[in-house]
CSV table of C-alpha atoms and ligand atoms in Angstrom, one decimal:
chain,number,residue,atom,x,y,z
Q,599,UNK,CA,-35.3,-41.4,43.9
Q,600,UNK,CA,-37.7,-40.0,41.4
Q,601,UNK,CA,-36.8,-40.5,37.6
Q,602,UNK,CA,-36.0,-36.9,36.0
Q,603,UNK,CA,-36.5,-37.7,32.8
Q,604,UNK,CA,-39.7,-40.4,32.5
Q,605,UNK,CA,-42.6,-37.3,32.4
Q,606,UNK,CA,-40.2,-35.7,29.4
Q,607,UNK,CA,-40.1,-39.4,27.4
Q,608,UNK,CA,-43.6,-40.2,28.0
Q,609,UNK,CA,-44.1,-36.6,26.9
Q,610,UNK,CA,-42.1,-36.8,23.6
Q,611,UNK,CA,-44.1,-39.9,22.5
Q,612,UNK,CA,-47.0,-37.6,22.5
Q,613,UNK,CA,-45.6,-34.8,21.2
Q,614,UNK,CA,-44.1,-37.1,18.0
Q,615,UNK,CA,-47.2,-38.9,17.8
Q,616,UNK,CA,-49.3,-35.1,17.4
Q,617,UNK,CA,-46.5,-34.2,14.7
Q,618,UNK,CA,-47.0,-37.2,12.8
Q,619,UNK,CA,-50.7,-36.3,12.3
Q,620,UNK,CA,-50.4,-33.4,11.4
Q,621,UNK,CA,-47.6,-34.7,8.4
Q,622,UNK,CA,-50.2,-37.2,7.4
Q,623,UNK,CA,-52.9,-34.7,7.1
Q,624,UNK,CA,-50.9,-32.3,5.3
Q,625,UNK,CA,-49.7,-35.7,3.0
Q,626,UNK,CA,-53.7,-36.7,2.5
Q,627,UNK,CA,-54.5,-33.3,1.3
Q,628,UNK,CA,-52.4,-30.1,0.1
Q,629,UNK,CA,-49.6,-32.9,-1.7
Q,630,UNK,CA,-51.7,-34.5,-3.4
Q,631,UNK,CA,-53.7,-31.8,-4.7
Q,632,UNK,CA,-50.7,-29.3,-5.9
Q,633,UNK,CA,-47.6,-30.0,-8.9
Q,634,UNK,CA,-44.4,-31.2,-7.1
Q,635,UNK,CA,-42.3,-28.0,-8.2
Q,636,UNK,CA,-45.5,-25.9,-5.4
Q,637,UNK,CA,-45.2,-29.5,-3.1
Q,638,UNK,CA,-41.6,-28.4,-2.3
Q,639,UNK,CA,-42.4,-24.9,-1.2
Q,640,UNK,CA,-45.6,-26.5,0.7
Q,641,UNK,CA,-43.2,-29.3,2.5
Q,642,UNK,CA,-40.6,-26.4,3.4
Q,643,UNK,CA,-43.6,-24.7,4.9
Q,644,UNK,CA,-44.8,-28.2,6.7
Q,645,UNK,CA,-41.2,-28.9,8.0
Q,646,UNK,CA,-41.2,-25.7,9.7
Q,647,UNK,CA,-45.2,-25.8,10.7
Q,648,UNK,CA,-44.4,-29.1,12.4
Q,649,UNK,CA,-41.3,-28.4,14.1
Q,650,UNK,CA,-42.8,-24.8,15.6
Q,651,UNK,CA,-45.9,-27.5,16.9
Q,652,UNK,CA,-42.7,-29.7,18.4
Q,653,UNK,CA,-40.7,-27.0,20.2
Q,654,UNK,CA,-43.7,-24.7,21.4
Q,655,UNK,CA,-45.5,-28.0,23.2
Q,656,UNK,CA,-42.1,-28.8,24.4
Q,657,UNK,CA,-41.7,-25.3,25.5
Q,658,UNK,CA,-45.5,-25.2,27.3
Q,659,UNK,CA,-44.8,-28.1,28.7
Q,660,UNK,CA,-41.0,-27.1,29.9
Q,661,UNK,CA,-41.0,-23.5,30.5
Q,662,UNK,CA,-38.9,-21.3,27.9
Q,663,UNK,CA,-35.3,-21.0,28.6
Q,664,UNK,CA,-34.8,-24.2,30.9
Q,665,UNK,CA,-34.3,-26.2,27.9
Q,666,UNK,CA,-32.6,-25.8,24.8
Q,667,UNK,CA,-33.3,-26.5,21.2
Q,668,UNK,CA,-31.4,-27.9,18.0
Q,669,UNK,CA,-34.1,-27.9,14.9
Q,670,UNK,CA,-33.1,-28.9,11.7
Q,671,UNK,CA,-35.6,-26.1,11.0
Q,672,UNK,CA,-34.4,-23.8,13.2
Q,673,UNK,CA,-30.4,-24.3,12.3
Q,674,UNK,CA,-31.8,-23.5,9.0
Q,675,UNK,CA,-32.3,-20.3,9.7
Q,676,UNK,CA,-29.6,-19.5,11.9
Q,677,UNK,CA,-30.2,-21.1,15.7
Q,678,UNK,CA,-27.1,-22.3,16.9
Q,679,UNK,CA,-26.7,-25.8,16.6
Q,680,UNK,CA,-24.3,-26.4,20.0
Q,681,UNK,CA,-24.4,-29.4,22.2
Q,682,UNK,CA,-24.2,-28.1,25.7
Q,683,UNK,CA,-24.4,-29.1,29.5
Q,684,UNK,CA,-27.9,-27.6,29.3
Q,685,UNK,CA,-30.9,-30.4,28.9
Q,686,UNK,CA,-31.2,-29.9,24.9
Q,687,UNK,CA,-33.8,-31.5,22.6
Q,688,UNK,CA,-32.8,-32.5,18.9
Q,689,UNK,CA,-35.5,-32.8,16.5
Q,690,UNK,CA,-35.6,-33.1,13.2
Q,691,UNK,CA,-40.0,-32.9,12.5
Q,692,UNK,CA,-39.9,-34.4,9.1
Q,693,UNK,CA,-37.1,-37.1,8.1
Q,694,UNK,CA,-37.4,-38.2,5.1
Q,695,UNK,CA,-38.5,-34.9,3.3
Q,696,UNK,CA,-38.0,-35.7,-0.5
Q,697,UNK,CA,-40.0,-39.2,0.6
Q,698,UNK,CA,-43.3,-36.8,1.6
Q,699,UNK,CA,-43.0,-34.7,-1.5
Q,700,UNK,CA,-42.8,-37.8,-3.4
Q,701,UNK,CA,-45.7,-39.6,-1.4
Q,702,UNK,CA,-42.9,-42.4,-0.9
Q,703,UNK,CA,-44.1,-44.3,2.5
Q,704,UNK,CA,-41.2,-43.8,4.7
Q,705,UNK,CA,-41.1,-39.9,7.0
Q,706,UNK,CA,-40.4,-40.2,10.7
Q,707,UNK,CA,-40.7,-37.5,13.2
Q,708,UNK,CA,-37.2,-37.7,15.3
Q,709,UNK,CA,-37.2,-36.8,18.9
Q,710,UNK,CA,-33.7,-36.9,20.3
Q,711,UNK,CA,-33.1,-35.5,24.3
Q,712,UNK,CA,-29.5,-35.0,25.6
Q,713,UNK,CA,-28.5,-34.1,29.2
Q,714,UNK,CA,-24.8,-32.8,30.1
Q,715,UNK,CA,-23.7,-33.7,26.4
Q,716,UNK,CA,-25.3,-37.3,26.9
Q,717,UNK,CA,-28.2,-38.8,24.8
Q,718,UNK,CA,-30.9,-40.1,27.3
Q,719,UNK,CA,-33.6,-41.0,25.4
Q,720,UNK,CA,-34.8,-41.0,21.8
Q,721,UNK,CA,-38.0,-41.5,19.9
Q,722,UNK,CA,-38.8,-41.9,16.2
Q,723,UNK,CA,-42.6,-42.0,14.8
Q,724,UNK,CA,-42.8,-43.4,11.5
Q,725,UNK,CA,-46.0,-41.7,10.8
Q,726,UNK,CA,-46.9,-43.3,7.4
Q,727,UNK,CA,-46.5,-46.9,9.1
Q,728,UNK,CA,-47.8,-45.8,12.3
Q,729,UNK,CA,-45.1,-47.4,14.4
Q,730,UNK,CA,-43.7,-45.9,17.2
Q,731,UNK,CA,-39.8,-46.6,18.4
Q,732,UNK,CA,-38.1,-45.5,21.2
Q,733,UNK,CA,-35.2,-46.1,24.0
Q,734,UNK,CA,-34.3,-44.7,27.4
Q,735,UNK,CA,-31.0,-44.9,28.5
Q,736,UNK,CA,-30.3,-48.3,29.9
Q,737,UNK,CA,-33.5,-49.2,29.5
Q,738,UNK,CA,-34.2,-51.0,26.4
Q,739,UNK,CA,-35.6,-50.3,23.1
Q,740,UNK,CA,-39.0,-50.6,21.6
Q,741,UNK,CA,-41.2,-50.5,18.8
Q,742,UNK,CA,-44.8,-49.5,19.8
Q,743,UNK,CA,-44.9,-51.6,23.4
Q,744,UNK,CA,-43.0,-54.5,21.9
Q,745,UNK,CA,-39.0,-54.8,22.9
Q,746,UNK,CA,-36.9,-55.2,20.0
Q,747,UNK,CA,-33.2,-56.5,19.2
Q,748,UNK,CA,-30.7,-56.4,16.6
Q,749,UNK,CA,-29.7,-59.4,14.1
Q,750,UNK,CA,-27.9,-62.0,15.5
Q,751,UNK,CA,-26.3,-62.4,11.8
Q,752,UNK,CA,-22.5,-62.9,12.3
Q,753,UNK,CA,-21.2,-62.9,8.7
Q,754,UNK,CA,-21.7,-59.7,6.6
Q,755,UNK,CA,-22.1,-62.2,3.7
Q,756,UNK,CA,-25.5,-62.9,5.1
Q,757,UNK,CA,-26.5,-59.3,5.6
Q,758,UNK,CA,-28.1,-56.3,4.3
Q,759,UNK,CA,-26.7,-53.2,4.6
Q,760,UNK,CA,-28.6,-50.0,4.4
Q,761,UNK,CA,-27.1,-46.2,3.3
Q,762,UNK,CA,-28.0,-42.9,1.4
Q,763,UNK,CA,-27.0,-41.1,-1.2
Q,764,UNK,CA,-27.7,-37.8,0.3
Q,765,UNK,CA,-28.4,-34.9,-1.1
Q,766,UNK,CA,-25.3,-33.6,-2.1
Q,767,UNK,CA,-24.9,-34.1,-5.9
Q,768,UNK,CA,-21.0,-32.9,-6.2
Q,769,UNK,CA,-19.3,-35.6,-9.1
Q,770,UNK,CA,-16.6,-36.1,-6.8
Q,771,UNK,CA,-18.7,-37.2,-3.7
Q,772,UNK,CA,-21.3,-38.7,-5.7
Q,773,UNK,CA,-18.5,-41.0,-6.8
Q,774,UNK,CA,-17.1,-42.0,-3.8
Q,775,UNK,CA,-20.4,-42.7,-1.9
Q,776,UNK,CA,-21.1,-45.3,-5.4
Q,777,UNK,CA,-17.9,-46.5,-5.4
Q,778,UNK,CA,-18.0,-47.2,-1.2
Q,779,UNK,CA,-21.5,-49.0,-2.3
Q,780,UNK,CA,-20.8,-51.3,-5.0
Q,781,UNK,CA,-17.6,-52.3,-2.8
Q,782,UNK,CA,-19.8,-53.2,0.0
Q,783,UNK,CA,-22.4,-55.2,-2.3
Q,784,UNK,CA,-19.0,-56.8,-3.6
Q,785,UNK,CA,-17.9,-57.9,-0.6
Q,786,UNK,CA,-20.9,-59.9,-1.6
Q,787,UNK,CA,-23.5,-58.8,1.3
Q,788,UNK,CA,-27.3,-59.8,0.2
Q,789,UNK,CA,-28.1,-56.4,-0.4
Q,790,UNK,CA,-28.0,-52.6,-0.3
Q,791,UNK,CA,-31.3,-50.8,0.5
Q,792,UNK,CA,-32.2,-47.2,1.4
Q,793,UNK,CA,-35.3,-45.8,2.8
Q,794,UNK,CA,-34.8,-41.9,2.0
Q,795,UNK,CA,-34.6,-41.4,6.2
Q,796,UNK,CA,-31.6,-41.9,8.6
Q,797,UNK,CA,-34.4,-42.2,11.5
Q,798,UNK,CA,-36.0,-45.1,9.6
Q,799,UNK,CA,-32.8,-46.9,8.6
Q,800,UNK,CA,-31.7,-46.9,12.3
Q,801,UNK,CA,-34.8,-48.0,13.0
Q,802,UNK,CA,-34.4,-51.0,10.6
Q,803,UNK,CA,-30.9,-51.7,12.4
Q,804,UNK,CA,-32.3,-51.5,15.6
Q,805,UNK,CA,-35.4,-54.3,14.8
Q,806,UNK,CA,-33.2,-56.9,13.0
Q,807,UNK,CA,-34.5,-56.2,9.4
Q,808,UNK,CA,-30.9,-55.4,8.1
Q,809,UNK,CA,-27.7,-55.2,10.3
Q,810,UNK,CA,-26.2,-52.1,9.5
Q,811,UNK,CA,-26.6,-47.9,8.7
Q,812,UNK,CA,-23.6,-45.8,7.4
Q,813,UNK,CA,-24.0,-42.5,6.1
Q,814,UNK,CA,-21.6,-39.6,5.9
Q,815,UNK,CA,-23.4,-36.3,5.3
Q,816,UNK,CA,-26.2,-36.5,7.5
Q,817,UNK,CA,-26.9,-34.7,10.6
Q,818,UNK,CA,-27.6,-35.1,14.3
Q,819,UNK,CA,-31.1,-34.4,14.4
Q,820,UNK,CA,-31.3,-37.2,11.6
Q,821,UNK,CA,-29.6,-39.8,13.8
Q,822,UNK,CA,-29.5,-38.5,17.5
Q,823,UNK,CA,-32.6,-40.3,18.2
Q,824,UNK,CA,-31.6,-43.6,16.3
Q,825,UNK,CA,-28.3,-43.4,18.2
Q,826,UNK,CA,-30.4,-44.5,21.2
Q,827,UNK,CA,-32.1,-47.1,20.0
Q,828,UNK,CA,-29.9,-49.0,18.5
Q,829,UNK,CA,-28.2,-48.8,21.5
Q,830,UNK,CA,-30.4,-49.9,23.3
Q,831,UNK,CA,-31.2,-52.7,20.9
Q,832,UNK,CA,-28.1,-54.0,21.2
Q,833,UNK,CA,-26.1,-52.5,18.6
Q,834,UNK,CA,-23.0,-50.5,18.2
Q,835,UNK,CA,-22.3,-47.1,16.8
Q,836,UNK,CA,-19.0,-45.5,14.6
Q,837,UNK,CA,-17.2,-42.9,13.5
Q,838,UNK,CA,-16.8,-43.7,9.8
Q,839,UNK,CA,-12.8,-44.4,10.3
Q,840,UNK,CA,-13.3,-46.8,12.9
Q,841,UNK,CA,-13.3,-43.9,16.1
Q,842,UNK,CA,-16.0,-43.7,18.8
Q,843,UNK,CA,-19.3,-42.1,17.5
Q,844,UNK,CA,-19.2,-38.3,17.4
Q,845,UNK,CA,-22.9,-36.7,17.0
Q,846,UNK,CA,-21.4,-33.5,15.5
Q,847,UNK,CA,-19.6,-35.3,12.9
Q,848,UNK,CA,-22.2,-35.8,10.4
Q,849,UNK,CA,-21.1,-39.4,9.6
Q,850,UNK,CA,-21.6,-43.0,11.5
Q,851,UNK,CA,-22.1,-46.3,11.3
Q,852,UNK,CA,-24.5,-48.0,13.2
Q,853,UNK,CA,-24.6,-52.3,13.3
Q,854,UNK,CA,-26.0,-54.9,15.1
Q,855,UNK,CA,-22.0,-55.5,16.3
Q,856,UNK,CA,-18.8,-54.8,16.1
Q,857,UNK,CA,-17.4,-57.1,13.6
Q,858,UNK,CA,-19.7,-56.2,11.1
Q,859,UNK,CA,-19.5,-52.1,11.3
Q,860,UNK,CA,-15.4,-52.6,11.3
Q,861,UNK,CA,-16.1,-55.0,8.2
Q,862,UNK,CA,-17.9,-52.0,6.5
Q,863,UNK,CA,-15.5,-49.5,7.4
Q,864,UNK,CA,-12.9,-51.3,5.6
Q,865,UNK,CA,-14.6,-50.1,2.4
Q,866,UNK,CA,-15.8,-46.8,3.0
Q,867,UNK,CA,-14.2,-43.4,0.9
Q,868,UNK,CA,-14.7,-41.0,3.6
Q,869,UNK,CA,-15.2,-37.7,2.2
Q,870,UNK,CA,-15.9,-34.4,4.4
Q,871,UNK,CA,-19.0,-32.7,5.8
Q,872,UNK,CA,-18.6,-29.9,7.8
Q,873,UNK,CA,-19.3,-30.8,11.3
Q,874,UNK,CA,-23.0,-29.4,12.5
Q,875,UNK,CA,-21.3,-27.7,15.8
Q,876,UNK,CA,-18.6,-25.8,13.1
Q,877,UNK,CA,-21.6,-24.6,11.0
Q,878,UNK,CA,-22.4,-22.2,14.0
Q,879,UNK,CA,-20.8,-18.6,14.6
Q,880,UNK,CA,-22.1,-18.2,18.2
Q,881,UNK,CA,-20.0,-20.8,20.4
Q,882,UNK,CA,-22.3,-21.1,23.7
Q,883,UNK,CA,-20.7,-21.8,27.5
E,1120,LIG,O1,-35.2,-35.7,5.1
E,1120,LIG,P1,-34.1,-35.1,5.8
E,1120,LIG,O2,-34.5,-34.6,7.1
E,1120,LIG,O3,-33.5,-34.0,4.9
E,1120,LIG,O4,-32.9,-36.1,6.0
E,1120,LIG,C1,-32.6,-37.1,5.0
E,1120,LIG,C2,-31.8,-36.6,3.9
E,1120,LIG,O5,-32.6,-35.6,3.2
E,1120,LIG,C3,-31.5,-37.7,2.9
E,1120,LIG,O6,-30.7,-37.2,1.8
E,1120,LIG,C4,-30.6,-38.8,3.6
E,1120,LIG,O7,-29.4,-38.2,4.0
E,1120,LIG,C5,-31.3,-39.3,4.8
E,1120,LIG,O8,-30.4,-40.1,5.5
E,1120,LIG,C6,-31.7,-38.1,5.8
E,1120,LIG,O9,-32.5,-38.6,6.8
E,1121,MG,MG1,-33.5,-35.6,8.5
């Protein structure tokens, strides 16, 4: 029986690939040459310049209106952001959007594809390191053409764990997301890092170079994609109070297994994020 979904995989690798050039270009020239208070206005404008090259290839390729779309772009200015039955791409074009204003080396290009409310394949170009990840549903998960795994670590006191701050700068979450981090390097762990992208940091869960994400604030175009491949990789994925993993939420934990995401979620002070799908008026089918 033919595979529905290969020619739209093998297509999204090109697609992410083509939007990670054009990020690089627009890092190598209009950044570097303009203040950073004009670089935000200019990365605003490349966010949205590389998600209109995503969806309108996706939608040449596709035909309009057989498909549906959830941007972070797009939600930005008022698309609905609803999971339906219908096949629905989530993309968020440039992860890691303070990191390019900044000219700090991590932005990925996130390329998430669900199918009847199910994630079937995701693909994450990390366009400054030129590496290309991404997993099919039951079929593995890969960085460039090489397969990759989780860490076999066993005992969170040999691991490092990897979060966000966020952008939200309220005192009161701001403290518990410090508070949730200095209990975790307490526990002890070898360390906390933080590459400024959620696609990255799954990425980094998914390879073996630390053995667990958590974030609450993010959203599902940040980690839909990720989602996948740490799946695939062999990992496991959270709701931040110990549930199943809920893309709406806008919080997870992702790990190379079980023992260590429950570990973490002992010491996490959940606050809340208003779930992506509540952030939409229009409730689709
Ligand atoms: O770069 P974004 O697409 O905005 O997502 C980032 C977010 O800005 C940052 O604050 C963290 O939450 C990261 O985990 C997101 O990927
Ligand atoms: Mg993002």
């Amino acid at each position: 029986m033919e595979d529905p979904w290969q020619k739209a995989y093998d297509f999204a690798v090109t697609v992410a690939r083509k939007a990670g050039e054009v990020i690089r270009k627009a890092g190598e020239s209009e950044i570097k040459v303009s203040t950073k208070s004009s670089t935000v206005d200019l990365v605003t404008k490349t966010d949205e310049r590389v998600e209109k090259i995503i969806i309108g290839s996706l939608k040449e390729e596709f035909g309009e209106g057989t498909h549906c779309f959830i941007g972070e772009e797009s939600v930005a200015k008022g698309e609905p952001c609803i999971l339906t039955h219908k096949p629905t791409w989530i993309i968020d074009p440039v992860d890691g959007t303070t990191n390019f204003v900044h000219g700090f080396p991590f932005v990925a290009v996130s390329i998430a594809f669900a199918v009847n409310k199910q994630l079937e394949f995701g693909v994450i170009y990390s366009c400054l390191e030129d590496k290309m990840y991404k997993a099919r549903n039951g079929k593995g998960a890969y960085c460039d053409d090489e397969l990759i795994q989780v860490s076999d670590v066993k005992d969170i006191n040999k691991s490092i764990i990897i979060s966000e701050h966020g952008t939200d700068r309220s005192p009161e979450k701001v403290k518990k997301i410090f508070s949730t981090m200095q209990k975790i390097l307490c526990i002890p762990v070898h360390g906390l890092r933080g590459s400024g992208t959620a696609a990255t940091n799954m990425c980094l869960v998914a390879t073996g170079a630390v053995e667990a994400f958590f974030e609450i604030g993010i959203h599902c175009w940040d980690i839909a994609a990720g989602a996948v491949i740490v799946k695939e990789a062999g990992g496991v994925l959270l709701d931040v109070d110990g549930g199943p993993f809920d893309l709406m939420s806008r919080r997870m934990v992702s790990a190379n297994n079980e023992v260590i995401a429950r570990r973490i979620i002992k010491e996490i002070e959940i606050f809340s994020a208003e779930r992506d799908d509540d952030m939409c008026e229009i409730q689709l089918e």
